[in-house]
mmCIF file of C-alpha atoms in Angstrom:
data_model
loop_
_atom_site.group_PDB
_atom_site.id
_atom_site.type_symbol
_atom_site.label_atom_id
_atom_site.label_comp_id
_atom_site.label_asym_id
_atom_site.label_seq_id
_atom_site.Cartn_x
_atom_site.Cartn_y
_atom_site.Cartn_z
ATOM 1 C CA MET A 151 -0.103 -0.188 0.076
ATOM 2 C CA THR A 152 1.312 3.311 -1.066
ATOM 3 C CA VAL A 153 0.677 6.289 1.334
ATOM 4 C CA GLN A 154 0.229 9.580 -0.723
ATOM 5 C CA PRO A 155 1.692 12.692 1.011
ATOM 6 C CA LEU A 156 -1.039 15.319 1.966
ATOM 7 C CA THR A 157 -0.887 18.266 -0.114
ATOM 8 C CA SER A 158 -3.192 20.325 2.252
ATOM 9 C CA PRO A 159 -4.357 19.961 5.814
ATOM 10 C CA PRO A 160 -7.272 17.487 6.284
ATOM 11 C CA SER A 161 -10.803 19.420 6.459
ATOM 12 C CA VAL A 162 -12.262 18.869 10.059
ATOM 13 C CA SER A 163 -15.817 20.031 10.338
ATOM 14 C CA ASN A 164 -16.638 22.369 13.181
ATOM 15 C CA SER A 165 -13.081 22.745 14.121
ATOM 16 C CA LYS A 166 -12.074 25.717 16.391
ATOM 17 C CA ILE A 167 -8.945 27.312 17.134
ATOM 18 C CA ILE A 168 -8.477 27.414 20.693
ATOM 19 C CA THR A 169 -6.914 30.891 22.079
ATOM 20 C CA PRO A 170 -5.951 31.632 25.720
ATOM 21 C CA SER A 171 -8.757 33.493 27.632
ATOM 22 C CA SER A 172 -7.915 37.008 27.866
ATOM 23 C CA ASP A 173 -8.301 37.203 31.572
ATOM 24 C CA VAL A 174 -5.440 34.325 31.936
ATOM 25 C CA LYS A 175 -2.282 36.260 33.309
ATOM 26 C CA PRO A 176 1.133 34.782 33.701
ATOM 27 C CA TRP A 177 2.209 33.964 37.053
ATOM 28 C CA PRO A 178 4.117 37.418 38.167
ATOM 29 C CA GLY A 179 6.263 35.950 40.900
ATOM 30 C CA LEU A 180 5.198 35.453 44.680
ATOM 31 C CA ILE A 181 6.090 39.161 45.664
ATOM 32 C CA GLU A 182 3.569 40.426 43.059
ATOM 33 C CA ASN A 183 1.004 37.735 43.406
ATOM 34 C CA TYR A 184 0.926 38.296 47.525
ATOM 35 C CA ARG A 185 1.920 41.938 47.615
ATOM 36 C CA PRO A 186 -0.929 42.828 50.151
ATOM 37 C CA TYR A 187 0.784 40.386 52.679
ATOM 38 C CA LEU A 188 4.167 41.206 52.188
ATOM 39 C CA PRO A 189 6.470 44.004 53.786
ATOM 40 C CA VAL A 190 7.102 45.956 50.338
ATOM 41 C CA THR A 191 6.063 49.198 49.055
ATOM 42 C CA GLU A 192 5.900 50.879 45.675
ATOM 43 C CA ASN A 193 9.736 51.844 46.193
ATOM 44 C CA THR A 194 10.902 48.182 46.583
ATOM 45 C CA PRO A 195 12.785 47.095 43.636
ATOM 46 C CA VAL A 196 11.308 43.481 43.130
ATOM 47 C CA VAL A 197 14.253 40.924 42.215
ATOM 48 C CA THR A 198 12.469 38.026 40.927
ATOM 49 C CA LEU A 199 12.940 34.651 38.903
ATOM 50 C CA LEU A 200 9.150 34.026 38.888
ATOM 51 C CA GLU A 201 9.587 31.884 42.137
ATOM 52 C CA GLY A 202 6.543 30.341 44.060
ATOM 53 C CA ASN A 203 3.393 28.718 42.520
ATOM 54 C CA THR A 204 4.838 25.268 42.943
ATOM 55 C CA PRO A 205 2.780 22.137 42.646
ATOM 56 C CA LEU A 206 0.527 20.385 45.376
ATOM 57 C CA ILE A 207 0.688 17.055 44.375
ATOM 58 C CA PRO A 208 -1.572 14.159 45.690
ATOM 59 C CA VAL A 209 0.500 11.052 46.537
ATOM 60 C CA PRO A 210 -2.023 8.075 46.497
ATOM 61 C CA TYR A 211 0.281 5.311 47.382
ATOM 62 C CA ILE A 212 1.699 7.305 50.422
ATOM 63 C CA SER A 213 -2.001 7.788 51.179
ATOM 64 C CA GLN A 214 -2.892 4.209 50.999
ATOM 65 C CA GLN A 215 0.205 3.597 53.435
ATOM 66 C CA VAL A 216 -1.291 6.041 56.109
ATOM 67 C CA GLY A 217 -4.760 4.357 55.405
ATOM 68 C CA LYS A 218 -8.039 5.670 57.386
ATOM 69 C CA GLY A 219 -9.203 7.539 54.628
ATOM 70 C CA VAL A 220 -6.331 10.088 54.799
ATOM 71 C CA LYS A 221 -5.431 12.199 51.897
ATOM 72 C CA VAL A 222 -1.762 13.177 51.558
ATOM 73 C CA PHE A 223 -0.342 15.884 49.297
ATOM 74 C CA VAL A 224 3.299 16.936 48.759
ATOM 75 C CA LYS A 225 4.125 20.457 48.274
ATOM 76 C CA TYR A 226 6.978 20.287 45.825
ATOM 77 C CA ASP A 227 9.100 23.286 46.166
ATOM 78 C CA GLY A 228 12.001 21.551 44.205
ATOM 79 C CA LEU A 229 10.299 23.165 41.237
ATOM 80 C CA ASN A 230 11.409 26.671 42.257
ATOM 81 C CA PRO A 231 13.827 28.418 39.788
ATOM 82 C CA THR A 232 16.936 27.250 41.705
ATOM 83 C CA GLY A 233 15.442 23.948 42.788
ATOM 84 C CA SER A 234 14.555 24.651 46.381
ATOM 85 C CA PHE A 235 12.288 26.717 48.806
ATOM 86 C CA LYS A 236 15.099 29.110 49.519
ATOM 87 C CA ASP A 237 14.111 31.116 46.582
ATOM 88 C CA ARG A 238 10.874 32.065 48.201
ATOM 89 C CA GLY A 239 12.834 34.121 51.018
ATOM 90 C CA MET A 240 15.565 34.929 48.848
ATOM 91 C CA THR A 241 13.368 37.159 46.540
ATOM 92 C CA MET A 242 12.183 38.856 49.499
ATOM 93 C CA ALA A 243 15.676 39.265 51.220
ATOM 94 C CA ILE A 244 17.463 40.494 47.995
ATOM 95 C CA SER A 245 14.615 42.869 46.901
ATOM 96 C CA LYS A 246 14.815 44.487 50.129
ATOM 97 C CA ALA A 247 18.522 44.412 50.315
ATOM 98 C CA LYS A 248 18.703 46.202 46.999
ATOM 99 C CA GLU A 249 16.135 48.783 48.404
ATOM 100 C CA ASP A 250 18.570 49.530 51.093
ATOM 101 C CA GLY A 251 21.408 50.026 48.662
ATOM 102 C CA ALA A 252 23.374 46.731 49.528
ATOM 103 C CA LYS A 253 26.303 45.930 47.192
ATOM 104 C CA ALA A 254 27.080 42.601 48.647
ATOM 105 C CA VAL A 255 25.193 39.703 50.486
ATOM 106 C CA ILE A 256 26.780 37.021 52.531
ATOM 107 C CA CYS A 257 25.210 33.453 53.583
ATOM 108 C CA ALA A 258 26.192 30.329 55.410
ATOM 109 C CA SER A 259 24.855 27.264 53.790
ATOM 110 C CA THR A 260 24.753 23.409 53.478
ATOM 111 C CA GLY A 261 23.667 24.138 49.785
ATOM 112 C CA ASN A 262 20.422 25.520 48.995
ATOM 113 C CA THR A 263 20.884 28.887 50.420
ATOM 114 C CA SER A 264 23.987 29.290 48.719
ATOM 115 C CA ALA A 265 22.492 28.451 45.167
ATOM 116 C CA ALA A 266 19.319 30.802 46.020
ATOM 117 C CA ALA A 267 21.570 33.827 47.284
ATOM 118 C CA ALA A 268 24.003 33.639 44.395
ATOM 119 C CA ALA A 269 21.367 33.584 41.635
ATOM 120 C CA TYR A 270 19.038 36.626 43.108
ATOM 121 C CA ALA A 271 22.015 38.560 44.152
ATOM 122 C CA THR A 272 23.537 38.166 40.664
ATOM 123 C CA ARG A 273 20.124 39.160 39.187
ATOM 124 C CA ALA A 274 20.334 42.119 41.607
ATOM 125 C CA GLY A 275 23.847 43.181 40.354
ATOM 126 C CA MET A 276 25.390 42.289 43.779
ATOM 127 C CA ARG A 277 28.311 40.394 44.725
ATOM 128 C CA PRO A 278 27.240 36.988 46.618
ATOM 129 C CA PHE A 279 29.699 35.437 49.388
ATOM 130 C CA VAL A 280 28.950 32.094 50.505
ATOM 131 C CA ILE A 281 30.561 30.323 53.666
ATOM 132 C CA ILE A 282 30.178 26.456 53.456
ATOM 133 C CA PRO A 283 31.373 23.480 55.738
ATOM 134 C CA ASP A 284 34.261 21.870 53.811
ATOM 135 C CA GLY A 285 33.197 18.694 52.471
ATOM 136 C CA TYR A 286 29.502 18.838 53.318
ATOM 137 C CA VAL A 287 27.765 20.512 50.495
ATOM 138 C CA ALA A 288 26.059 18.145 47.699
ATOM 139 C CA LEU A 289 27.674 18.665 44.356
ATOM 140 C CA GLY A 290 24.730 19.686 42.685
ATOM 141 C CA LYS A 291 24.286 22.473 44.975
ATOM 142 C CA LEU A 292 28.180 23.774 44.936
ATOM 143 C CA ALA A 293 27.910 23.832 41.244
ATOM 144 C CA GLN A 294 25.051 25.981 40.954
ATOM 145 C CA ALA A 295 26.612 28.627 43.539
ATOM 146 C CA LEU A 296 29.864 28.557 41.520
ATOM 147 C CA LEU A 297 28.209 29.029 38.169
ATOM 148 C CA TYR A 298 25.786 31.769 39.374
ATOM 149 C CA GLY A 299 28.921 33.588 40.404
ATOM 150 C CA ALA A 300 29.127 33.292 44.008
ATOM 151 C CA GLU A 301 32.440 33.788 45.782
ATOM 152 C CA VAL A 302 32.468 30.339 47.913
ATOM 153 C CA ILE A 303 34.676 29.969 50.872
ATOM 154 C CA ALA A 304 34.828 26.572 52.313
ATOM 155 C CA ILE A 305 35.834 26.348 56.134
ATOM 156 C CA GLU A 306 36.975 23.820 58.477
ATOM 157 C CA GLY A 307 33.835 22.935 60.811
ATOM 158 C CA ASN A 308 30.216 22.524 60.380
ATOM 159 C CA PHE A 309 27.365 24.669 59.431
ATOM 160 C CA ASP A 310 26.831 26.099 62.631
ATOM 161 C CA ASP A 311 30.556 27.265 62.742
ATOM 162 C CA ALA A 312 29.617 29.019 59.192
ATOM 163 C CA LEU A 313 26.693 30.694 60.531
ATOM 164 C CA THR A 314 28.754 32.274 63.463
ATOM 165 C CA VAL A 315 31.330 33.646 60.879
ATOM 166 C CA VAL A 316 28.715 35.070 58.679
ATOM 167 C CA LYS A 317 26.927 36.856 61.396
ATOM 168 C CA ASN A 318 30.152 38.477 62.636
ATOM 169 C CA MET A 319 31.193 39.466 58.812
ATOM 170 C CA ALA A 320 27.773 41.213 58.444
ATOM 171 C CA LYS A 321 28.129 42.811 61.834
ATOM 172 C CA ASP A 322 31.637 44.346 61.019
ATOM 173 C CA TYR A 323 31.626 44.647 57.270
ATOM 174 C CA PRO A 324 29.450 46.056 54.425
ATOM 175 C CA VAL A 325 27.594 42.830 53.473
ATOM 176 C CA THR A 326 24.085 41.891 54.173
ATOM 177 C CA LEU A 327 23.285 38.778 55.802
ATOM 178 C CA VAL A 328 20.711 36.506 53.938
ATOM 179 C CA ASN A 329 20.311 33.559 56.111
ATOM 180 C CA SER A 330 16.984 32.918 57.824
ATOM 181 C CA LEU A 331 18.109 35.381 60.516
ATOM 182 C CA ASN A 332 17.081 37.869 58.023
ATOM 183 C CA PRO A 333 13.405 38.566 58.688
ATOM 184 C CA TYR A 334 12.655 39.198 55.069
ATOM 185 C CA ARG A 335 13.651 35.504 54.348
ATOM 186 C CA LEU A 336 10.580 34.290 56.443
ATOM 187 C CA GLU A 337 8.151 36.659 55.058
ATOM 188 C CA GLY A 338 9.004 35.105 51.576
ATOM 189 C CA GLN A 339 8.665 31.539 52.692
ATOM 190 C CA LYS A 340 5.379 31.925 54.198
ATOM 191 C CA THR A 341 4.008 32.225 51.013
ATOM 192 C CA ALA A 342 4.125 28.506 50.499
ATOM 193 C CA ALA A 343 1.481 28.045 53.117
ATOM 194 C CA PHE A 344 -0.904 30.648 51.139
ATOM 195 C CA GLU A 345 -0.535 28.456 48.143
ATOM 196 C CA VAL A 346 -1.415 25.344 50.091
ATOM 197 C CA VAL A 347 -4.584 27.017 51.442
ATOM 198 C CA ASP A 348 -5.277 28.571 47.925
ATOM 199 C CA VAL A 349 -5.159 25.149 46.422
ATOM 200 C CA LEU A 350 -6.921 23.226 49.115
ATOM 201 C CA GLY A 351 -9.591 25.923 49.889
ATOM 202 C CA ASP A 352 -8.493 25.591 53.605
ATOM 203 C CA ALA A 353 -5.603 24.674 55.745
ATOM 204 C CA PRO A 354 -4.528 20.924 55.943
ATOM 205 C CA ASP A 355 -5.098 19.240 59.589
ATOM 206 C CA TRP A 356 -1.223 18.314 59.385
ATOM 207 C CA LEU A 357 1.565 20.106 57.995
ATOM 208 C CA CYS A 358 4.695 17.808 58.043
ATOM 209 C CA ILE A 359 8.125 19.249 57.219
ATOM 210 C CA PRO A 360 11.837 18.747 57.450
ATOM 211 C CA VAL A 361 13.609 20.770 60.027
ATOM 212 C CA GLY A 362 17.008 21.944 60.000
ATOM 213 C CA ASN A 363 17.742 25.579 60.736
ATOM 214 C CA ALA A 364 14.015 25.817 61.525
ATOM 215 C CA GLY A 365 13.241 28.850 59.403
ATOM 216 C CA ASN A 366 10.793 26.924 57.112
ATOM 217 C CA ILE A 367 8.227 25.623 59.866
ATOM 218 C CA SER A 368 8.349 29.130 61.389
ATOM 219 C CA ALA A 369 7.440 30.658 58.148
ATOM 220 C CA TYR A 370 4.735 28.227 57.324
ATOM 221 C CA TRP A 371 3.067 28.674 60.768
ATOM 222 C CA MET A 372 3.276 32.483 59.994
ATOM 223 C CA GLY A 373 1.777 32.206 56.638
ATOM 224 C CA PHE A 374 -1.108 30.114 58.098
ATOM 225 C CA CYS A 375 -1.834 32.346 60.883
ATOM 226 C CA GLN A 376 -1.811 35.461 58.688
ATOM 227 C CA TYR A 377 -4.290 33.670 56.252
ATOM 228 C CA HIS A 378 -6.246 32.867 59.172
ATOM 229 C CA SER A 379 -6.543 36.276 60.514
ATOM 230 C CA PHE A 380 -7.702 37.250 57.030
ATOM 231 C CA GLY A 381 -10.447 34.902 57.024
ATOM 232 C CA LYS A 382 -8.867 32.939 54.147
ATOM 233 C CA THR A 383 -8.893 29.461 56.083
ATOM 234 C CA ASN A 384 -11.124 28.030 58.801
ATOM 235 C CA LYS A 385 -8.546 26.062 60.741
ATOM 236 C CA LEU A 386 -4.914 26.141 61.713
ATOM 237 C CA PRO A 387 -2.730 22.896 60.814
ATOM 238 C CA LYS A 388 -0.879 20.702 63.459
ATOM 239 C CA MET A 389 2.861 21.607 62.644
ATOM 240 C CA MET A 390 4.750 18.307 62.600
ATOM 241 C CA GLY A 391 8.503 18.961 62.256
ATOM 242 C CA PHE A 392 11.195 16.010 61.638
ATOM 243 C CA GLN A 393 14.845 16.142 62.054
ATOM 244 C CA ALA A 394 17.450 13.714 61.078
ATOM 245 C CA ALA A 395 18.197 11.418 64.165
ATOM 246 C CA GLY A 396 22.023 12.340 63.927
ATOM 247 C CA ALA A 397 20.979 16.183 63.968
ATOM 248 C CA ALA A 398 18.200 16.402 66.159
ATOM 249 C CA PRO A 399 18.738 19.298 68.606
ATOM 250 C CA PHE A 400 14.918 19.818 69.193
ATOM 251 C CA MET A 401 14.714 16.219 70.565
ATOM 252 C CA ALA A 402 17.765 16.438 72.718
ATOM 253 C CA GLY A 403 16.735 19.676 74.028
ATOM 254 C CA GLU A 404 20.055 21.271 73.369
ATOM 255 C CA PRO A 405 22.437 22.149 70.610
ATOM 256 C CA VAL A 406 24.111 19.120 69.029
ATOM 257 C CA THR A 407 27.703 19.694 68.975
ATOM 258 C CA ASN A 408 28.721 17.216 65.757
ATOM 259 C CA PRO A 409 25.390 16.947 63.820
ATOM 260 C CA GLU A 410 25.777 13.868 61.401
ATOM 261 C CA THR A 411 23.365 12.597 58.732
ATOM 262 C CA LEU A 412 23.277 11.953 54.847
ATOM 263 C CA ALA A 413 20.556 14.454 54.646
ATOM 264 C CA THR A 414 22.941 17.332 54.354
ATOM 265 C CA ALA A 415 20.435 20.143 53.780
ATOM 266 C CA ILE A 416 19.286 19.519 57.621
ATOM 267 C CA ARG A 417 22.691 18.681 59.259
ATOM 268 C CA ILE A 418 22.354 21.685 61.449
ATOM 269 C CA GLY A 419 23.014 21.216 65.281
ATOM 270 C CA ASN A 420 22.144 24.538 66.442
ATOM 271 C CA PRO A 421 19.094 26.047 64.586
ATOM 272 C CA ALA A 422 18.908 29.788 64.275
ATOM 273 C CA ASN A 423 15.205 29.830 64.502
ATOM 274 C CA TRP A 424 14.886 27.815 67.559
ATOM 275 C CA GLU A 425 12.331 30.025 69.357
ATOM 276 C CA LYS A 426 10.139 30.722 66.717
ATOM 277 C CA ALA A 427 9.948 26.821 65.848
ATOM 278 C CA TRP A 428 9.148 25.813 69.101
ATOM 279 C CA GLY A 429 6.587 28.468 69.359
ATOM 280 C CA ALA A 430 4.876 27.277 66.112
ATOM 281 C CA LYS A 431 4.957 23.380 67.429
ATOM 282 C CA ASP A 432 3.554 24.621 70.648
ATOM 283 C CA ALA A 433 0.912 26.904 69.309
ATOM 284 C CA SER A 434 -0.416 24.385 66.688
ATOM 285 C CA GLN A 435 -0.409 21.555 69.280
ATOM 286 C CA GLY A 436 2.268 19.571 67.034
ATOM 287 C CA GLU A 437 5.219 17.635 67.679
ATOM 288 C CA PHE A 438 9.059 17.287 66.842
ATOM 289 C CA ASN A 439 10.283 13.999 66.015
ATOM 290 C CA ALA A 440 13.353 12.307 64.795
ATOM 291 C CA VAL A 441 13.767 9.871 61.642
ATOM 292 C CA THR A 442 16.810 7.976 60.917
ATOM 293 C CA ASP A 443 18.905 8.049 57.861
ATOM 294 C CA GLU A 444 17.411 4.564 56.802
ATOM 295 C CA GLU A 445 13.975 5.793 57.263
ATOM 296 C CA ILE A 446 14.695 9.103 55.100
ATOM 297 C CA LEU A 447 16.214 6.962 52.592
ATOM 298 C CA GLU A 448 13.178 4.618 52.378
ATOM 299 C CA ALA A 449 10.632 7.635 52.008
ATOM 300 C CA TYR A 450 13.144 9.028 49.430
ATOM 301 C CA ARG A 451 12.998 5.886 47.307
ATOM 302 C CA ILE A 452 9.095 5.767 47.800
ATOM 303 C CA LEU A 453 8.703 9.106 46.616
ATOM 304 C CA ALA A 454 10.406 8.329 43.349
ATOM 305 C CA ALA A 455 9.474 4.787 42.536
ATOM 306 C CA GLN A 456 5.850 4.922 43.569
ATOM 307 C CA GLU A 457 5.030 8.423 43.018
ATOM 308 C CA GLY A 458 7.456 9.775 40.371
ATOM 309 C CA ILE A 459 8.648 12.610 42.442
ATOM 310 C CA PHE A 460 12.485 13.090 42.716
ATOM 311 C CA CYS A 461 13.349 15.237 45.766
ATOM 312 C CA GLU A 462 16.599 15.394 47.616
ATOM 313 C CA PRO A 463 17.048 13.190 50.717
ATOM 314 C CA ALA A 464 16.509 16.005 53.027
ATOM 315 C CA SER A 465 13.074 16.689 52.033
ATOM 316 C CA ALA A 466 12.007 13.120 52.288
ATOM 317 C CA ALA A 467 12.286 13.529 56.027
ATOM 318 C CA SER A 468 8.827 15.009 55.839
ATOM 319 C CA VAL A 469 7.458 11.735 54.508
ATOM 320 C CA ALA A 470 9.392 9.419 56.501
ATOM 321 C CA GLY A 471 8.208 11.209 59.674
ATOM 322 C CA LEU A 472 4.581 10.952 58.553
ATOM 323 C CA LEU A 473 4.951 7.221 57.746
ATOM 324 C CA LYS A 474 6.804 6.941 61.445
ATOM 325 C CA VAL A 475 3.785 8.473 63.131
ATOM 326 C CA LYS A 476 1.047 7.367 61.019
ATOM 327 C CA GLU A 477 -1.096 5.865 63.657
ATOM 328 C CA GLN A 478 -1.499 9.120 65.071
ATOM 329 C CA VAL A 479 -2.995 10.763 62.138
ATOM 330 C CA PRO A 480 -6.870 11.184 62.474
ATOM 331 C CA PRO A 481 -9.041 9.485 60.007
ATOM 332 C CA GLU A 482 -10.252 11.369 56.953
ATOM 333 C CA SER A 483 -7.370 13.889 57.542
ATOM 334 C CA THR A 484 -5.791 16.017 54.979
ATOM 335 C CA VAL A 485 -1.865 16.065 55.421
ATOM 336 C CA VAL A 486 0.621 18.121 53.481
ATOM 337 C CA CYS A 487 4.205 16.918 53.304
ATOM 338 C CA VAL A 488 6.877 19.745 52.435
ATOM 339 C CA LEU A 489 9.314 18.600 49.918
ATOM 340 C CA THR A 490 11.924 21.354 50.107
ATOM 341 C CA GLY A 491 14.448 20.663 47.371
ATOM 342 C CA ASN A 492 14.878 18.851 43.942
ATOM 343 C CA GLY A 493 16.677 15.368 43.778
ATOM 344 C CA LEU A 494 18.995 16.695 41.115
ATOM 345 C CA LYS A 495 20.489 18.747 43.837
ATOM 346 C CA ASP A 496 22.226 15.657 45.081
ATOM 347 C CA PRO A 497 22.811 13.227 42.370
ATOM 348 C CA ASP A 498 25.511 11.303 44.022
ATOM 349 C CA SER A 499 23.109 10.137 46.816
ATOM 350 C CA ALA A 500 20.462 9.119 44.054
ATOM 351 C CA ILE A 501 22.957 6.699 42.366
ATOM 352 C CA LYS A 502 24.475 5.661 45.714
ATOM 353 C CA HIS A 503 21.212 4.708 47.537
ATOM 354 C CA SER A 504 19.048 3.542 44.405
ATOM 355 C CA LYS A 505 17.975 -0.146 44.400
ATOM 356 C CA ASN A 506 18.446 -0.239 40.637
ATOM 357 C CA GLN A 507 21.977 0.188 39.055
ATOM 358 C CA VAL A 508 23.085 0.416 35.520
ATOM 359 C CA LYS A 509 23.681 -2.810 33.729
ATOM 360 C CA SER A 510 26.882 -2.127 31.849
ATOM 361 C CA GLY A 511 29.011 -4.070 29.418
ATOM 362 C CA VAL A 512 26.098 -5.165 27.107
ATOM 363 C CA LYS A 513 26.856 -5.566 23.546
ATOM 364 C CA PRO A 514 24.453 -3.743 21.079
ATOM 365 C CA GLU A 515 22.746 -6.877 19.885
ATOM 366 C CA LEU A 516 18.878 -7.362 20.147
ATOM 367 C CA SER A 517 19.256 -10.790 21.535
ATOM 368 C CA GLU A 518 21.453 -10.000 24.392
ATOM 369 C CA ILE A 519 19.683 -6.765 25.302
ATOM 370 C CA ALA A 520 16.429 -8.853 25.352
ATOM 371 C CA GLU A 521 17.986 -11.209 27.672
ATOM 372 C CA VAL A 522 19.123 -8.543 29.923
ATOM 373 C CA MET A 523 15.545 -7.200 29.695
ATOM 374 C CA GLY A 524 13.869 -10.608 30.780
ATOM 375 C CA PHE A 525 12.376 -11.468 27.432
#
């Protein structure tokens, strides 16, 4: 049979050309979208990469594991421009720093903050300086910071040592601190709570979140409370914070001198937002719990292999925690687990801890490839 080429498009009766509605507007970035709720004015130069508006994804397999009619969603902030939730805070911190005339910014980082600070500072025409703990930053994050133009200084010690350094630098030198001690960081990060409510139509019953420096749990609570005060939500969620067992100062009741965990983004022994986080936990009647590295890795693999969602290991602490305390979840509840960063931030961990490995050394012959495939 010979197929004749078409000389003209086929005729379709009653066909219509669909054009976008004139009232559909592109996402403007979180500052413009939530301007009435943020400390900005007409004089604030907005520095944006159109961050925010990240998806709230239902996760049916995890919902099934919890059972009791519980609906679980993940807030996947790994789809922000630099791949983590830190972009939410950085658009605010850098915009306000630019408004104040800053020429340089500085941060301590386990990786994600450095990437976000470098990207937004570069966008604003500022010099970004980053202090990291030598050997404890995932390569994907370090690569971002370097390519964005950050001047990266690796020190002997851990994140807590790096944070001490940058606080003193910002006090004594003309650089603006953009860690979460900067109040504008949490103002930006609170918008994730707004987005959760905007999608669900109300606050969830539980909000499960990884806890490292404890800024994000504080910011989410701030956002839920603010929306509640404006009548945008009828209830407030129970805030459930999860730390890695080897870096769990909230469980110990005191700072951890030598925190250790493969979840490098939450490898922090002395959280800067200690009091705010405890306040959020207490006010919401929530809890702090610890999850082991093994539990984190299992949740990390479940998210990828069962739900098709690739997050960095620290992000999976929220899901690991939920699964650990699932018996406490009331029936028919709505639960949101926060996934703070993209899996591509830490490709080494993905390859090392995947149960699937590359089948190498196979000849390019159909029979041999079919045999390897099990056919």
